Short mmCIF file of C-alpha atoms and ligand atoms in Angstrom, two decimals:
data_model
loop_
_atom_site.label_atom_id
_atom_site.label_comp_id
_atom_site.label_asym_id
_atom_site.label_seq_id
_atom_site.Cartn_x
_atom_site.Cartn_y
_atom_site.Cartn_z
CA MET K 346 4.11 20.21 -8.79
CA SER K 347 6.63 17.85 -9.68
CA ALA K 348 6.63 15.96 -12.97
CA THR K 349 6.14 12.40 -11.55
CA ALA K 350 3.09 13.96 -9.84
CA ASP K 351 1.33 14.90 -12.80
CA GLN K 352 1.51 11.38 -14.46
CA PRO K 353 -1.75 9.46 -14.04
CA THR K 354 -1.66 6.89 -11.01
CA THR K 355 -2.23 3.45 -12.37
CA LYS K 356 -3.39 1.37 -9.22
CA VAL K 357 -1.15 -1.65 -8.97
CA PRO K 358 -3.23 -4.20 -7.04
CA ARG K 359 -1.33 -5.16 -3.93
CA PRO K 360 -1.09 -8.92 -3.52
CA ARG K 361 -2.81 -9.47 -0.15
CA PRO K 362 -1.40 -11.43 2.21
CA PRO K 363 -3.37 -15.01 3.15
CA ARG K 364 -6.17 -14.22 5.56
CA ARG K 365 -5.03 -15.53 8.90
CA LEU K 366 -6.65 -15.25 12.18
CA GLY K 367 -8.54 -11.93 12.90
CA LEU K 368 -8.05 -9.73 16.09
CA SER K 369 -10.93 -12.09 17.55
CA GLY K 370 -9.68 -15.29 16.64
CA LYS K 371 -6.27 -14.07 18.23
CA LEU K 372 -8.02 -12.87 21.25
CA LEU K 373 -9.69 -16.32 21.77
CA LEU K 374 -6.65 -18.14 21.53
CA LEU K 375 -4.91 -16.09 23.97
CA THR K 376 -8.05 -16.23 26.41
CA ILE K 377 -7.86 -20.15 26.58
CA PRO K 378 -4.01 -20.51 27.66
CA LEU K 379 -4.68 -17.55 30.15
CA VAL K 380 -7.48 -19.40 31.69
CA MET K 381 -5.64 -22.67 31.96
CA ILE K 382 -2.60 -20.92 33.79
CA ALA K 383 -5.11 -19.36 36.06
CA GLU K 384 -6.70 -22.65 36.73
CA VAL K 385 -3.42 -24.03 37.73
CA LEU K 386 -2.47 -21.19 39.65
CA ILE K 387 -5.58 -21.85 41.90
CA TYR K 388 -5.37 -25.56 41.96
CA VAL K 389 -1.96 -26.10 42.99
CA PRO K 390 -2.07 -24.59 46.31
CA ALA K 391 -5.31 -25.44 47.12
CA ILE K 392 -4.86 -29.08 46.83
CA ALA K 393 -1.67 -28.76 48.88
CA ASN K 394 -3.68 -26.91 51.51
CA PHE K 395 -6.57 -29.36 51.53
CA TRP K 396 -3.96 -32.29 51.86
CA MET K 397 -2.29 -30.80 54.87
CA ASN K 398 -5.66 -29.46 56.57
CA ARG K 399 -6.67 -33.29 56.25
CA LEU K 400 -3.48 -34.59 57.77
CA ASN K 401 -3.41 -31.97 60.41
CA ASP K 402 -7.20 -33.14 61.17
CA ARG K 403 -6.06 -36.47 61.65
CA LEU K 404 -3.16 -35.52 64.08
CA ALA K 405 -6.03 -33.50 66.29
CA ALA K 406 -8.23 -36.44 66.18
CA ALA K 407 -5.44 -38.53 67.34
CA ASN K 408 -4.32 -36.40 69.95
CA THR K 409 -7.77 -36.45 71.58
CA ALA K 410 -7.83 -40.16 71.21
CA ALA K 411 -4.43 -40.10 72.96
CA LEU K 412 -5.70 -38.08 75.83
CA VAL K 413 -8.69 -40.97 76.33
CA LEU K 414 -6.21 -43.78 75.60
CA ASP K 415 -3.69 -42.40 77.95
CA ALA K 416 -6.19 -41.52 80.63
CA ALA K 417 -7.50 -45.26 80.81
CA PRO K 418 -6.76 -46.96 84.40
CA LEU K 419 -3.30 -48.61 84.26
CA GLY K 420 -2.94 -47.41 80.67
CA MET K 421 -5.07 -50.35 79.54
CA VAL K 422 -8.19 -49.79 77.37
CA PRO K 423 -10.52 -52.74 76.35
CA ASP K 424 -9.28 -54.00 72.77
CA SER K 425 -12.86 -53.39 71.55
CA LEU K 426 -12.92 -49.90 72.55
CA ALA K 427 -9.36 -49.19 71.28
CA ARG K 428 -10.71 -50.61 67.88
CA GLN K 429 -13.64 -48.32 67.80
CA ILE K 430 -11.53 -45.24 68.75
CA LEU K 431 -9.09 -46.30 66.18
CA ARG K 432 -11.94 -46.58 63.44
CA SER K 433 -13.64 -43.18 64.33
CA ILE K 434 -10.23 -41.20 63.65
CA GLN K 435 -9.55 -43.47 60.82
CA ALA K 436 -6.00 -44.54 62.12
CA ARG K 437 -4.64 -48.04 62.41
CA ALA K 438 -2.61 -46.83 65.46
CA VAL K 439 -1.70 -44.22 67.51
CA ALA K 440 1.61 -43.51 69.45
CA ILE K 441 3.36 -40.73 71.39
CA LYS K 442 6.91 -40.03 72.28
CA MET K 443 7.46 -38.91 75.86
CA GLY K 444 11.05 -38.30 77.18
CA GLN K 445 12.90 -41.53 75.75
CA GLN K 446 10.23 -43.82 75.63
CA ARG K 447 7.68 -44.39 72.56
CA ARG K 448 4.19 -45.38 73.78
CA LEU K 449 1.77 -47.30 71.40
CA LEU K 450 -1.27 -46.21 72.77
CA ALA K 451 -3.50 -48.25 70.46
CA SER K 452 -3.12 -50.61 67.43
CA ALA K 453 -5.40 -52.58 64.97
CA ASP K 454 -4.23 -54.44 61.77
CA LEU K 455 -0.94 -52.99 61.77
CA PRO K 456 0.72 -53.98 58.49
CA ALA K 457 4.13 -55.20 58.54
CA ALA K 458 5.78 -52.15 57.07
CA ILE K 459 4.83 -48.74 56.75
CA ASP K 460 5.17 -47.22 53.42
CA HIS K 461 5.76 -43.47 54.12
CA ASP K 462 6.33 -41.15 56.71
CA ILE K 463 5.07 -37.69 56.76
CA ASP K 464 6.37 -35.42 59.35
CA MET K 465 3.91 -32.36 59.83
CA ARG K 466 6.70 -30.64 61.92
CA GLU K 467 8.92 -29.99 58.70
CA MET K 468 6.31 -29.20 56.31
CA THR K 469 7.06 -26.52 53.95
CA VAL K 470 5.09 -24.96 51.00
CA TRP K 471 6.96 -26.75 48.41
CA SER K 472 7.22 -30.09 50.46
CA ALA K 473 3.26 -29.63 50.70
CA ILE K 474 2.83 -29.46 47.22
CA THR K 475 5.06 -32.13 46.01
CA GLY K 476 3.52 -34.34 49.04
CA SER K 477 0.06 -33.90 48.12
CA PHE K 478 0.84 -34.46 44.36
CA GLU K 479 2.67 -37.80 45.10
CA MET K 480 -0.03 -39.01 47.19
CA MET K 481 -2.87 -38.40 44.18
CA LEU K 482 -0.24 -39.90 41.56
CA GLU K 483 -0.07 -43.42 43.65
CA SER K 484 -2.68 -46.00 43.38
CA GLY K 485 -1.85 -48.82 45.80
CA HIS K 486 -3.22 -49.46 49.40
CA GLU K 487 -0.21 -47.72 51.05
CA VAL K 488 -0.03 -47.25 54.63
CA ILE K 489 1.27 -44.06 55.92
CA ARG K 490 2.80 -42.51 59.13
CA VAL K 491 1.77 -39.07 60.00
CA ILE K 492 3.98 -37.43 62.62
CA GLY K 493 3.10 -33.94 64.30
CA PRO K 494 3.35 -32.10 67.32
CA ALA K 495 1.68 -33.49 70.62
CA SER K 496 -0.44 -32.18 73.09
CA GLY K 497 0.49 -32.13 76.84
CA ASP K 498 3.83 -33.23 77.87
CA ALA K 499 4.71 -35.51 74.87
CA GLN K 500 7.33 -34.79 72.21
CA PHE K 501 5.19 -35.75 69.15
CA ILE K 502 2.46 -38.07 68.41
CA GLU K 503 2.26 -40.62 65.52
CA VAL K 504 -0.81 -41.87 63.47
CA VAL K 505 -0.55 -44.69 61.16
CA THR K 506 -3.46 -44.63 58.68
CA ASP K 507 -4.46 -45.85 55.25
CA GLU K 508 -3.69 -43.49 52.41
CA GLN K 509 -6.69 -44.56 49.90
CA PRO K 510 -9.38 -42.62 51.80
CA LEU K 511 -7.42 -39.46 51.95
CA ARG K 512 -6.60 -39.77 48.25
CA GLN K 513 -10.40 -40.29 47.44
CA ALA K 514 -11.33 -37.29 49.28
CA MET K 515 -8.53 -35.13 47.43
CA PHE K 516 -9.96 -36.40 44.08
CA ARG K 517 -13.42 -35.38 45.40
CA PHE K 518 -12.02 -31.78 46.08
CA SER K 519 -10.11 -31.45 42.99
CA ARG K 520 -13.07 -32.34 40.73
CA ASN K 521 -15.10 -29.87 42.55
CA LEU K 522 -12.70 -27.02 42.80
CA VAL K 523 -11.84 -27.52 38.88
CA VAL K 524 -15.50 -27.51 37.94
CA VAL K 525 -16.24 -24.48 39.97
CA SER K 526 -13.12 -22.52 38.89
CA LEU K 527 -13.58 -23.62 35.24
CA ILE K 528 -16.94 -22.20 35.67
CA ILE K 529 -15.71 -18.91 37.02
CA ALA K 530 -12.69 -18.74 34.75
CA VAL K 531 -14.62 -19.12 31.68
CA LEU K 532 -17.44 -16.94 32.57
CA THR K 533 -14.74 -14.17 33.22
CA ALA K 534 -12.98 -14.89 30.20
CA ALA K 535 -16.20 -14.72 28.33
CA LEU K 536 -16.73 -11.40 29.66
CA VAL K 537 -13.46 -10.22 29.22
CA TYR K 538 -13.52 -11.24 25.59
CA LEU K 539 -16.85 -9.72 24.79
CA ALA K 540 -15.34 -6.42 26.40
CA LEU K 541 -12.35 -6.25 24.53
CA HIS K 542 -14.26 -7.28 21.50
CA PHE K 543 -16.67 -4.30 21.62
CA LEU K 544 -14.16 -1.87 23.04
CA PHE K 545 -11.22 -2.62 20.88
CA VAL K 546 -12.02 -5.16 18.22
CA ARG K 547 -14.99 -3.94 16.45
CA PRO K 548 -13.83 -0.31 16.28
CA MET K 549 -10.32 -1.48 14.79
CA ARG K 550 -12.14 -3.58 12.58
CA ARG K 551 -14.28 -0.54 11.52
CA LEU K 552 -10.92 1.59 10.85
CA THR K 553 -9.50 -1.37 8.68
CA ALA K 554 -12.81 -1.67 6.71
CA SER K 555 -12.65 2.18 5.96
CA LEU K 556 -8.95 2.12 5.20
CA VAL K 557 -9.46 -0.86 2.67
CA GLY K 558 -12.76 0.73 1.26
CA PHE K 559 -11.00 3.97 0.88
CA HIS K 560 -8.26 2.57 -0.84
CA GLU K 561 -10.52 0.97 -3.20
CA ASP K 562 -12.08 4.13 -4.06
CA PRO K 563 -10.36 7.20 -2.76
CA GLU K 564 -12.13 9.87 -4.61
CA SER K 565 -15.43 8.80 -3.17
CA SER K 566 -16.69 11.03 -0.12
CA ALA K 567 -18.85 8.47 0.88
CA ARG K 568 -15.92 6.26 1.95
CA ILE K 569 -14.97 8.70 4.53
CA ILE K 570 -15.31 7.20 8.15
CA VAL K 571 -17.68 8.83 10.35
CA PRO K 572 -15.78 9.59 13.69
CA SER K 573 -17.61 8.20 16.95
CA GLN K 574 -17.72 10.40 20.03
CA ARG K 575 -14.85 8.15 21.68
CA GLY K 576 -12.35 10.33 23.84
CA ASP K 577 -9.58 7.64 23.88
CA GLU K 578 -7.27 6.76 21.14
CA ILE K 579 -9.23 4.98 19.12
CA GLY K 580 -11.47 8.05 18.98
CA VAL K 581 -8.48 10.33 18.27
CA ALA K 582 -7.23 7.63 15.31
CA GLU K 583 -10.94 7.87 13.95
CA ARG K 584 -11.23 11.60 13.85
CA GLU K 585 -7.71 11.72 12.35
CA LEU K 586 -8.44 9.32 9.79
CA SER K 587 -11.62 11.03 8.88
CA ASP K 588 -9.71 14.40 8.53
CA MET K 589 -6.91 12.82 6.46
CA GLN K 590 -9.82 11.14 4.20
CA ARG K 591 -11.46 14.28 3.81
CA ASP K 592 -8.29 16.24 2.76
CA LEU K 593 -7.04 13.73 0.30
CA VAL K 594 -10.63 13.51 -1.40
CA SER K 595 -10.72 17.30 -2.00
CA MET K 596 -7.14 17.31 -2.85
CA LEU K 597 -7.94 14.36 -5.63
CA HIS K 598 -10.89 16.41 -6.60
CA GLN K 599 -8.85 19.56 -7.17
CA LYS K 600 -6.22 17.52 -8.90
CA SER K 601 -8.74 15.88 -11.25
CA ARG K 602 -10.32 19.32 -11.93
CA LEU K 603 -6.70 20.96 -12.49
CA ALA K 604 -5.88 17.92 -14.83
CA ALA K 605 -9.19 18.53 -16.83
CA LEU K 606 -8.27 22.21 -17.08
CA GLY K 607 -4.70 21.34 -18.00
CA LEU K 608 -6.21 19.56 -20.99
CA ALA K 609 -8.70 21.96 -21.96
CA VAL K 610 -5.97 24.60 -22.03
CA SER K 611 -3.71 22.24 -24.19
CA LYS K 612 -6.49 22.04 -26.70
CA ILE K 613 -7.25 25.59 -26.73
CA ASN K 614 -3.52 26.41 -27.11
CA HIS K 615 -3.27 23.92 -30.06
CA ASP K 616 -6.24 25.56 -31.90
CA LEU K 617 -4.96 29.17 -31.26
CA ARG K 618 -1.27 28.45 -32.32
CA ASN K 619 -2.92 27.15 -35.70
CA LEU K 620 -5.23 30.22 -35.92
CA LEU K 621 -2.41 32.67 -35.10
CA ALA K 622 -0.09 30.84 -37.48
CA SER K 623 -2.80 31.65 -40.32
CA ALA K 624 -2.68 35.35 -39.00
CA GLN K 625 0.93 35.34 -39.29
CA LEU K 626 0.45 34.35 -43.20
CA ILE K 627 -1.96 37.22 -43.76
CA SER K 628 0.48 39.73 -41.84
CA ASP K 629 3.49 38.51 -43.99
CA GLN K 630 1.36 39.28 -47.06
CA MET K 631 0.44 42.46 -45.55
CA ALA K 632 4.17 43.60 -45.29
CA SER K 633 4.70 43.44 -48.98
CA VAL K 634 1.70 46.47 -49.41
CA PRO K 635 3.71 49.41 -50.22
CA ASP K 636 1.36 51.94 -48.02
CA PRO K 637 3.82 53.70 -45.62
CA ARG K 638 1.49 53.14 -42.53
CA VAL K 639 1.20 49.43 -43.22
CA GLN K 640 4.83 49.42 -43.54
CA ARG K 641 5.01 50.95 -39.89
CA PHE K 642 2.69 48.39 -38.13
CA ALA K 643 3.39 45.25 -39.87
CA PRO K 644 6.77 44.35 -38.30
CA LYS K 645 5.32 45.14 -34.88
CA LEU K 646 2.16 42.98 -35.67
CA MET K 647 4.40 40.29 -36.77
CA ARG K 648 6.34 40.29 -33.85
CA SER K 649 3.52 40.15 -31.59
CA LEU K 650 2.31 37.10 -33.39
CA GLU K 651 5.67 35.50 -33.58
CA ARG K 652 5.87 36.04 -29.81
CA ALA K 653 2.28 34.43 -29.24
CA ILE K 654 2.97 31.45 -31.64
CA ALA K 655 6.45 30.96 -29.85
CA PHE K 656 4.20 30.96 -26.48
CA CYS K 657 1.74 28.64 -27.48
CA GLN K 658 4.21 26.29 -29.09
CA SER K 659 6.49 26.22 -25.88
CA THR K 660 3.34 25.71 -23.68
CA LEU K 661 2.25 22.83 -25.85
CA SER K 662 5.82 21.05 -26.23
CA TYR K 663 6.56 21.80 -22.50
CA GLY K 664 3.04 20.41 -21.62
CA ARG K 665 3.25 21.14 -18.15
CA VAL K 666 1.81 23.69 -15.50
CA GLN K 667 5.37 24.82 -14.90
CA GLU K 668 6.92 27.37 -17.20
CA ALA K 669 10.28 26.50 -18.90
CA ALA K 670 13.11 27.76 -17.37
CA PRO K 671 14.28 31.39 -18.11
CA ASP K 672 16.92 31.77 -20.56
CA ARG K 673 18.69 34.70 -19.19
CA ARG K 674 20.79 37.52 -20.69
CA MET K 675 21.99 41.03 -19.84
CA MET K 676 19.13 42.83 -21.78
CA SER K 677 17.97 46.38 -21.88
CA VAL K 678 14.71 47.57 -20.07
CA GLU K 679 13.80 50.58 -22.11
CA PRO K 680 13.03 48.73 -25.44
CA ILE K 681 10.78 45.97 -23.75
CA VAL K 682 9.01 48.67 -21.76
CA ALA K 683 8.42 50.38 -25.17
CA GLU K 684 6.88 47.12 -26.79
CA VAL K 685 4.86 46.40 -23.63
CA ARG K 686 3.26 49.99 -23.94
CA GLU K 687 2.63 49.37 -27.72
CA THR K 688 1.41 45.92 -27.22
CA ALA K 689 -1.13 46.88 -24.69
CA GLY K 690 -2.55 49.56 -26.91
CA LEU K 691 -1.34 52.42 -24.49
CA ALA K 692 0.67 53.88 -27.04
CA SER K 693 -2.38 55.14 -29.00
CA ASP K 694 -4.70 55.73 -25.84
CA ALA K 695 -4.54 59.39 -25.13
CA SER K 696 -6.83 59.02 -22.00
CA ILE K 697 -4.05 57.18 -19.79
CA THR K 698 -0.82 59.05 -19.37
CA TRP K 699 2.40 57.00 -19.87
CA ILE K 700 5.31 57.83 -17.79
CA THR K 701 8.44 56.03 -17.92
CA ALA K 702 11.65 56.71 -15.41
CA ILE K 703 14.12 54.09 -16.30
CA GLU K 704 17.77 54.59 -15.36
CA ARG K 705 19.75 55.54 -18.53
CA GLY K 706 20.82 52.32 -19.93
CA LEU K 707 19.42 50.06 -17.47
CA ALA K 708 20.02 46.31 -17.97
CA VAL K 709 18.52 43.61 -16.35
CA ASP K 710 19.70 39.84 -16.09
CA ALA K 711 16.32 38.27 -17.42
CA ASP K 712 14.75 36.29 -20.22
CA PRO K 713 13.43 38.86 -22.32
CA ASP K 714 9.94 36.91 -23.34
CA GLN K 715 9.44 36.26 -19.78
CA LEU K 716 10.26 39.96 -18.43
CA PHE K 717 7.76 41.08 -21.20
CA ARG K 718 4.94 38.88 -20.13
CA VAL K 719 5.63 40.19 -16.57
CA LEU K 720 5.44 43.93 -17.37
CA LEU K 721 2.79 43.15 -20.09
CA ASN K 722 0.63 41.42 -17.06
CA LEU K 723 1.30 44.34 -14.58
CA VAL K 724 0.64 47.06 -17.21
CA ARG K 725 -2.64 45.26 -18.39
CA ASN K 726 -3.90 45.54 -14.75
CA ALA K 727 -2.95 48.94 -14.15
CA ALA K 728 -4.96 50.00 -17.44
CA GLN K 729 -7.85 47.64 -16.64
CA ALA K 730 -7.93 49.33 -13.01
CA LEU K 731 -7.87 52.92 -14.66
CA GLU K 732 -10.74 51.99 -16.67
CA SER K 733 -12.83 50.53 -14.25
CA ASN K 734 -12.76 54.02 -12.77
CA PRO K 735 -13.26 56.59 -15.49
CA ASN K 736 -14.98 59.01 -13.23
CA SER K 737 -12.16 59.65 -10.47
CA ASP K 738 -10.73 63.23 -10.22
CA ARG K 739 -7.23 62.03 -10.26
CA PRO K 740 -5.53 62.27 -13.61
CA MET K 741 -5.14 58.49 -15.51
CA GLN K 742 -1.47 57.55 -15.30
CA ILE K 743 0.71 54.77 -15.40
CA ARG K 744 4.32 54.80 -14.50
CA VAL K 745 7.09 52.51 -15.15
CA SER K 746 10.25 53.10 -13.41
CA GLY K 747 13.45 51.05 -13.27
CA ARG K 748 16.77 51.58 -11.21
CA ARG K 749 19.75 49.41 -10.35
CA GLU K 750 20.89 48.70 -6.73
CA GLY K 751 24.28 46.91 -6.83
CA ALA K 752 23.51 43.43 -8.20
CA VAL K 753 19.63 43.96 -8.04
CA ALA K 754 17.27 45.70 -10.70
CA ILE K 755 14.16 47.14 -9.48
CA LEU K 756 11.52 47.80 -11.76
CA GLU K 757 8.02 49.43 -10.85
CA VAL K 758 4.52 49.46 -12.46
CA SER K 759 2.46 52.20 -10.52
CA ASP K 760 -0.89 53.45 -11.51
CA THR K 761 -3.35 56.02 -10.26
CA GLY K 762 -6.20 53.76 -10.23
CA PRO K 763 -8.38 52.56 -7.45
CA GLY K 764 -5.78 50.44 -5.46
CA VAL K 765 -5.92 46.93 -5.20
CA PRO K 766 -8.96 45.78 -3.35
CA GLN K 767 -8.68 44.32 0.15
CA LYS K 768 -10.41 41.26 -0.93
CA ALA K 769 -8.00 40.69 -3.42
CA ARG K 770 -4.92 41.53 -1.28
CA ASP K 771 -4.83 38.15 0.49
CA HIS K 772 -3.97 35.69 -2.09
CA LEU K 773 -2.92 38.32 -4.67
CA PHE K 774 -0.27 35.97 -6.42
CA GLU K 775 -2.09 32.86 -6.27
CA ALA K 776 -4.13 31.59 -9.26
CA PHE K 777 -7.75 32.10 -9.76
CA GLN K 778 -8.11 34.65 -7.25
CA THR K 779 -9.68 37.89 -8.63
CA SER K 780 -11.60 40.61 -6.98
CA GLY K 781 -14.57 39.31 -9.37
CA ARG K 782 -13.52 41.82 -12.28
CA PRO K 783 -15.57 40.73 -15.28
CA GLY K 784 -13.53 38.77 -17.74
CA GLY K 785 -10.40 38.30 -15.47
CA SER K 786 -9.31 34.93 -14.70
CA GLY K 787 -7.08 35.75 -11.82
CA LEU K 788 -4.05 34.29 -13.24
CA GLY K 789 -2.07 37.29 -14.44
CA LEU K 790 -0.30 37.86 -11.16
CA ALA K 791 0.21 34.33 -10.49
CA ILE K 792 1.86 33.85 -13.72
CA ALA K 793 3.91 37.30 -13.38
CA ALA K 794 4.73 35.97 -9.84
CA GLU K 795 6.08 32.59 -11.04
CA LEU K 796 8.13 34.14 -13.76
CA VAL K 797 9.87 36.38 -11.62
CA ARG K 798 10.53 33.75 -8.84
CA ALA K 799 12.16 31.58 -11.46
CA HIS K 800 14.61 34.42 -11.88
CA GLY K 801 15.25 34.53 -8.29
CA GLY K 802 13.52 37.48 -7.52
CA ASN K 803 10.42 38.55 -6.12
CA ILE K 804 7.27 40.38 -6.90
CA GLN K 805 5.13 42.53 -4.38
CA LEU K 806 2.41 45.05 -4.02
CA VAL K 807 3.89 48.37 -2.41
CA GLU K 808 1.87 49.43 0.31
CA GLY K 809 0.83 53.05 1.01
CA THR K 810 1.07 54.29 -2.58
CA ILE K 811 -1.68 55.99 -4.62
CA GLY K 812 -3.60 53.69 -6.64
CA ALA K 813 -1.38 50.41 -6.99
CA THR K 814 2.48 49.93 -7.30
CA PHE K 815 3.78 46.56 -7.90
CA ARG K 816 7.47 45.98 -7.44
CA ILE K 817 9.50 43.49 -9.17
CA VAL K 818 13.34 42.92 -7.86
CA ILE K 819 15.57 40.60 -10.22
CA PRO K 820 19.00 40.11 -9.13
CA ASP K 821 21.74 39.45 -11.51
CA ARG K 822 22.95 35.60 -11.58
CA PRO K 823 25.79 34.79 -9.26
CA VAL K 824 29.04 35.53 -11.34
CA GLU K 825 30.96 32.50 -11.78
CA LEU K 826 34.63 33.32 -10.37
CA LEU K 827 36.00 30.54 -12.49
CA SER K 828 34.69 31.80 -15.90
CA ILE K 829 35.89 35.20 -14.96
CA ARG K 830 39.44 33.89 -14.17
CA ASN K 831 39.33 31.96 -17.43
CA GLU K 832 38.32 35.00 -19.30
CA ARG K 833 41.18 36.95 -17.67
CA ALA K 834 43.76 34.32 -18.64
CA ARG K 835 42.24 34.54 -22.16
CA ALA K 836 42.91 38.08 -22.01
N1 ATP P 1115 -3.11 47.78 -10.68
C1 ATP P 1115 -4.22 47.19 -10.21
N2 ATP P 1115 -5.06 47.94 -9.32
C2 ATP P 1115 -6.25 47.09 -8.76
N3 ATP P 1115 -6.47 46.18 -8.70
C3 ATP P 1115 -5.58 45.36 -9.15
C4 ATP P 1115 -4.33 45.80 -9.83
N4 ATP P 1115 -3.71 44.62 -10.48
C5 ATP P 1115 -4.30 43.63 -9.81
N5 ATP P 1115 -5.33 44.01 -9.19
C6 ATP P 1115 -6.47 43.02 -8.42
O1 ATP P 1115 -5.77 41.83 -8.52
C7 ATP P 1115 -6.49 40.80 -9.10
C8 ATP P 1115 -5.81 39.71 -9.62
O2 ATP P 1115 -5.25 40.16 -10.75
P1 ATP P 1115 -4.63 39.16 -11.93
O3 ATP P 1115 -3.94 39.80 -12.81
O4 ATP P 1115 -4.15 38.15 -11.21
O5 ATP P 1115 -5.84 38.87 -12.53
P2 ATP P 1115 -6.89 39.44 -13.31
O6 ATP P 1115 -6.46 40.54 -13.99
O7 ATP P 1115 -8.32 39.52 -12.93
O8 ATP P 1115 -7.04 38.39 -14.56
P3 ATP P 1115 -6.24 37.89 -15.79
O9 ATP P 1115 -6.04 36.46 -15.73
O10 ATP P 1115 -7.26 38.22 -17.01
O11 ATP P 1115 -5.06 38.89 -15.57
C9 ATP P 1115 -7.61 41.53 -10.09
O12 ATP P 1115 -8.86 40.82 -10.24
C10 ATP P 1115 -7.68 43.02 -9.26
O13 ATP P 1115 -8.89 43.06 -8.68
MG1 MG P 1116 -4.81 40.69 -15.13
#
């Protein structure tokens, strides 16, 4: 755990951005221009088409009229009939071109000048669109000439007609079209809006609300989102968020439990240090008693108390879950093993046979206090395992061996007890993992492993032995070539 992670997390309120349009508002704002674009896309071709159809209708009617007028004897039609025909096709004049000749078949109230010519033979989509809009934008009583293909032998036919009725028809058509398409567009937009709102906006709001609520109170499991059964991306996001929130809540709970435990340990440590200090005072006074037995045990007692006080002190001043970095030096293994034996009370325990098999003069590059604690934990565990199994046929033995392989020192603590139970093996070196032994806190091996790892070494349970064997491997620190060179130079 890093030092910063241990610091209390003070929540700095994040300035919230000013509340702008939500997703629904944005969706609505987007729908309106889209509906307008759809309207224009429908309206423009429709009105151009309407305009062309009307002009073609005029030409078709004029063609029929031309047949009638042309069929009259001597090409003469009574004036009143000609007017009637022209009125029925809403034209002022009809003319056809045959060969080199242009014939006016009928005319009535012809104005002095024609305002526009519209040639249907050269009509394109674009000219239909511009023509229709030009006509709608004009306002006077213009007269137009429409030219188009003629039936029979004629080359083309011309109809002179008023613009005004056509324009009014176009306005009527436009109004109807706009009203109908607007109704359809608004209905469609409303349906799309509602569908998007229920499908996406509402679940997104739920996700956002859960995130905001969780941020306000991350330790409350009531704030964890309940994922829906959706199979799409939003469903995945809900499930992932829910898992993440659950993990976070349990991590925070564990963290606060550990923080409370840490505080409790610090308090215990503090008072324990004071109690040990007074025990040290008493043992100081005991050291002056001339009894030879007291003289034998008092230094050991004082050494133990000193060690315990130093340990309490370093934990308190260090104030963290982490151990202090090892203060390593080349130290002899045999004396420390003997001290461990005495501290564990095994020197005077006749029921357990103590065997040491340490290479003569074996030295290990370690922090003496920390190596002492590692070995003491292992030896205590071994003694506890043996004592838990007193009726076994096997002799009760603890064996500590040590050897060197190159730059690595290997120490082993074995016992002839029942072995590590399967239940304890999976998380053997993790804190608070015990097999349920009464009085065990499950910290001994976790501490030992942490201390050994701080030396760059490792600790493991050796498989396939009688009882249990723990092996510690501690490599020497890498030799710094520079310092060797300096030493040589000095020599
Ligand atoms: N030599 C051993 N023989 C059999 N079981 C062992 C041995 N050493 C450890 N264990 C098992 O491993 C478990 C964890 O040991 P660990 O030292 O971490 O905790 P503990 O001894 O229960 O408590 P404490 O924190 O007081 O040491 C023990 O509960 C025990 O079941
Ligand atoms: Mg233990």
